[in-house]
Short mmCIF file of C-alpha atoms in Angstrom, two decimals:
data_model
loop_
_atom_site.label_atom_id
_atom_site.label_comp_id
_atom_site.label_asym_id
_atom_site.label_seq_id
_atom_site.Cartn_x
_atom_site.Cartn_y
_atom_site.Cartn_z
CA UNK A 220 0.00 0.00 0.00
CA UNK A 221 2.78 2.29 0.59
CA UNK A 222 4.24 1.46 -2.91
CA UNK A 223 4.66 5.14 -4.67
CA UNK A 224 3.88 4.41 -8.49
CA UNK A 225 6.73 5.45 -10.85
CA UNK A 226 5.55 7.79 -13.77
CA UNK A 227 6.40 6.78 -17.51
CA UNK A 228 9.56 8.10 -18.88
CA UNK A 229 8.92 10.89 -20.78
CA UNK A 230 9.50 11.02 -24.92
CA UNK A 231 12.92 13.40 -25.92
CA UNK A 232 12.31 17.49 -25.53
CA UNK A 233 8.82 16.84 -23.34
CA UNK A 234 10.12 19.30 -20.48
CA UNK A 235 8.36 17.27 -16.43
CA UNK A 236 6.58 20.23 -15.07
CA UNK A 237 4.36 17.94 -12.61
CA UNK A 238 5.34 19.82 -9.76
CA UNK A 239 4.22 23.04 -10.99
CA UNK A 240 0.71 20.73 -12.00
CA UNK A 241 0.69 20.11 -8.28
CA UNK A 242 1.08 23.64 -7.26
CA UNK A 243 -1.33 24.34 -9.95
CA UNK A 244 -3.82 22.16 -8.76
CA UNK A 245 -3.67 22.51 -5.39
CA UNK A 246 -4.32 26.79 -5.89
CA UNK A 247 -7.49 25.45 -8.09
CA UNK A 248 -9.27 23.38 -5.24
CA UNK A 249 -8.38 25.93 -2.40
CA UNK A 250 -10.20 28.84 -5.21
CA UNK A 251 -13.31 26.19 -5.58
CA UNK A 252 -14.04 25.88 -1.89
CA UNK A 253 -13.81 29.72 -1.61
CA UNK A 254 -16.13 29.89 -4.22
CA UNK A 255 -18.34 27.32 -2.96
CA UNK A 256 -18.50 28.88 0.80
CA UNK A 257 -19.39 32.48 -0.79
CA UNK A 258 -21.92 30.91 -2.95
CA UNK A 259 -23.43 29.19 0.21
CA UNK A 260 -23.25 32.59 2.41
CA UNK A 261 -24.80 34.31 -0.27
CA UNK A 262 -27.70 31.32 -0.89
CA UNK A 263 -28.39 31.16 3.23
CA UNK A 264 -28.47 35.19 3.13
CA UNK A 265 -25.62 36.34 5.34
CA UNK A 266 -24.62 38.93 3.09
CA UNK A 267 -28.22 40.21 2.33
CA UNK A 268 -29.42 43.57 3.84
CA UNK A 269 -30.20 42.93 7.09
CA UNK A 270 -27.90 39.66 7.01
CA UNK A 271 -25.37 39.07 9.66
CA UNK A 272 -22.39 39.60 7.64
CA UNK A 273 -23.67 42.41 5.49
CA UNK A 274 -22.10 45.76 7.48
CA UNK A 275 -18.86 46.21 8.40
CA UNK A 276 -17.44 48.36 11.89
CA UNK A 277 -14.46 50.36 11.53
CA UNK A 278 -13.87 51.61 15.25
CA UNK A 279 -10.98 54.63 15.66
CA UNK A 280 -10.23 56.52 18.20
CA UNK A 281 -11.75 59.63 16.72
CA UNK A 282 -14.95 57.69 15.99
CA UNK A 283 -16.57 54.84 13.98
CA UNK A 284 -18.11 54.29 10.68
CA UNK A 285 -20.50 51.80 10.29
CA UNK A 286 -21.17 51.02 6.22
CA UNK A 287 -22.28 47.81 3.69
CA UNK A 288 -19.91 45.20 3.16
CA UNK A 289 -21.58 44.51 -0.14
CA UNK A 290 -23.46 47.59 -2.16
CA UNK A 291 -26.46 46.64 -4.90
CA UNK A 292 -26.34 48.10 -8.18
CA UNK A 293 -28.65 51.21 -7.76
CA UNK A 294 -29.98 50.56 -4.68
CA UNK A 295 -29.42 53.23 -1.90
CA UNK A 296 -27.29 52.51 0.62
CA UNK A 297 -25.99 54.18 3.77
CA UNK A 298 -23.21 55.01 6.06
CA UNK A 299 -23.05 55.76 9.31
CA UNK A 300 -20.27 57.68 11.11
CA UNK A 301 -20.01 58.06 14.74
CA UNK A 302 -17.42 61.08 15.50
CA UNK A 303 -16.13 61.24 19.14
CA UNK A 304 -17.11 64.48 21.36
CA UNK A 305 -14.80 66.90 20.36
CA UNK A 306 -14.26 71.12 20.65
CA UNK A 307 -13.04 71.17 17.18
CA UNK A 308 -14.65 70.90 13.84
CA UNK A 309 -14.84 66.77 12.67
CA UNK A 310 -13.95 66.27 8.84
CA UNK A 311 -14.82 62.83 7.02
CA UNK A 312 -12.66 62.55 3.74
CA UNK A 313 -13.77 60.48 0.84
CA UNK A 314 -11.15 59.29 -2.03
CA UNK A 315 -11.93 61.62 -5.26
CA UNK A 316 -11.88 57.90 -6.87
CA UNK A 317 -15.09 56.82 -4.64
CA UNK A 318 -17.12 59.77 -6.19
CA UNK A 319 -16.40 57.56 -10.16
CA UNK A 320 -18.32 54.73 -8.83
CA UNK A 321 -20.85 56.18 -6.11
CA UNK A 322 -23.07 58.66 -5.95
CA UNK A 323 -23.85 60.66 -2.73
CA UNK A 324 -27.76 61.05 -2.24
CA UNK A 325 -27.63 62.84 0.94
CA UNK A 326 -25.93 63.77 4.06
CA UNK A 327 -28.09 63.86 7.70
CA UNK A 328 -27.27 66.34 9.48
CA UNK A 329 -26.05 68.33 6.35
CA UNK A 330 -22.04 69.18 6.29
CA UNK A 331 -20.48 72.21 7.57
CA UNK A 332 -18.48 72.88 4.73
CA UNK A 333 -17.07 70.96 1.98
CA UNK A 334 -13.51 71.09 0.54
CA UNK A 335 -11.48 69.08 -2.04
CA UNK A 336 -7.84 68.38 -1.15
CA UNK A 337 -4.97 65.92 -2.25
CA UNK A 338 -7.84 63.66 -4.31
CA UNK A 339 -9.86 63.73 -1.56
CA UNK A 340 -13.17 65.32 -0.86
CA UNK A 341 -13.53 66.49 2.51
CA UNK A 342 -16.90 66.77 4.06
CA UNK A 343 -17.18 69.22 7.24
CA UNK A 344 -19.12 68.80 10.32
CA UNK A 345 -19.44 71.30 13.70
CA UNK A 346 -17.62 70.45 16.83
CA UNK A 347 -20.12 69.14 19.65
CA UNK A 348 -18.35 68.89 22.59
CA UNK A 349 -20.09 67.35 25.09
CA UNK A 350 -21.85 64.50 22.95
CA UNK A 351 -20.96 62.24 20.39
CA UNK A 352 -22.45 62.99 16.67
CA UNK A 353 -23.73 60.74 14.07
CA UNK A 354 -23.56 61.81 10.23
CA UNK A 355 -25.55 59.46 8.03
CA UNK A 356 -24.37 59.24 4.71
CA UNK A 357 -26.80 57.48 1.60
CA UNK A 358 -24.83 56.95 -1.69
CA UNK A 359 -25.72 54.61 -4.46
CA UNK A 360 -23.99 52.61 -6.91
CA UNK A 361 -22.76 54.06 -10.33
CA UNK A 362 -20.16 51.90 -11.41
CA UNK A 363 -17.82 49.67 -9.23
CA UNK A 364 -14.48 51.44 -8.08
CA UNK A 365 -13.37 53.71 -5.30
CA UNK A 366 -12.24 53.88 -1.85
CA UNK A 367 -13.24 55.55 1.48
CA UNK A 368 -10.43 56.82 3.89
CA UNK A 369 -11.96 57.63 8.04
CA UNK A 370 -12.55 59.85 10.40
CA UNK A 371 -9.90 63.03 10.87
CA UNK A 372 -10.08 66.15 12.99
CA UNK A 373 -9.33 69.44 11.39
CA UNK A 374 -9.08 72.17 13.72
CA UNK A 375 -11.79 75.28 13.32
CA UNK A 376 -10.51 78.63 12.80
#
C-alpha cells in the first residue's frame, strides 16, 4: 500500500513540469471551496441587507463608521459615522476615486463645509463637545471602483 507508483519516462524534448501541476492544482481546489462557501453565504443570506455579515465596523479613536460590506447596483445605501465628542470641527474625507463609482444622495445632518484636497473630498461637520455625533451618509452605486479613507479632525478657525 505504501508502494509510490513510478511515472512513464517521458518522450525526448517533453520538459516534467508535474510539480508546478501540483502547485497548480492545489491553488485550483483551495479557489473552488472559496467559491463554494461564498456561494453558500450568499444562498443562506448572510450577506443580504439585514444579514449578519452584510455591514462592516471600523472603530478609531476619533470615531466609527459603520457602512455595507456589499453595495447593490442602484440601490441606496448608507453610512453611518459616529465622531467622538470633540471642541473642534470633525472632517470625514472620501477618495476623489469613490465619487467615479458612487453617488452621494444625501448627508443627515447636512455638512459644515465641503472642501477638495490631495484627491480627496472632505466633508465638514461642527464640533459638539459634550456628545458624540452621528452623520448618516446614503450613496448609491454608479459603477464599481473607489475607496473611502476615516474619520480626521481638522481644527476650526
Amino acid at each position: 500500500m505504501g508502494k509510490k507508483h513510478k511515472l512513464p519516462a517521458l518522450p525526448e524534448s517533453v520538459l516534467d513540469h508535474s510539480e508546478f501541476q501540483q502547485k497548480f492544482w492545489a491553488v485550483q481546489r483551495i479557489s473552488w471551496m472559496v467559491f463554494t462557501l461564498l456561494l453558500v453565504t450568499c444562498l443562506l443570506g448572510l450577506l443580504e441587507r439585514g444579514g449578519p455579515f452584510s455591514r462592516q465596523s471600523l472603530i478609531l479613536p476619533e470615531g466609527s463608521g459603520d457602512f455595507p460590506v456589499i453595495s447593490r447596483w442602484n440601490a441606496p445605501e448608507d453610512m453611518t459615522v459616529t465622531f467622538a465628542p470633540s471642541s473642534e470641527d470633525r472632517v470625514f474625507t472620501i477618495n476623489a476615486a469613490f465619487l467615479q463609482g458612487f453617488s452621494v444622495q444625501g448627508i443627515d445632518p447636512p455638512q459644515k463645509a465641503t472642501f477638495a484636497r490631495d484627491g480627496r473630498i472632505g466633508y465638514v461637520f461642527p464640533a459638539d463637545p459634550p456628545e458624540p455625533s452621528v452623520a448618516e451618509i446614503k450613496f448609491a452605486i454608479l459603477e464599481v471602483s473607489g475607496n473611502i479613507s476615516i474619520i480626521k479632525k481638522q481644527k476650526s478657525g
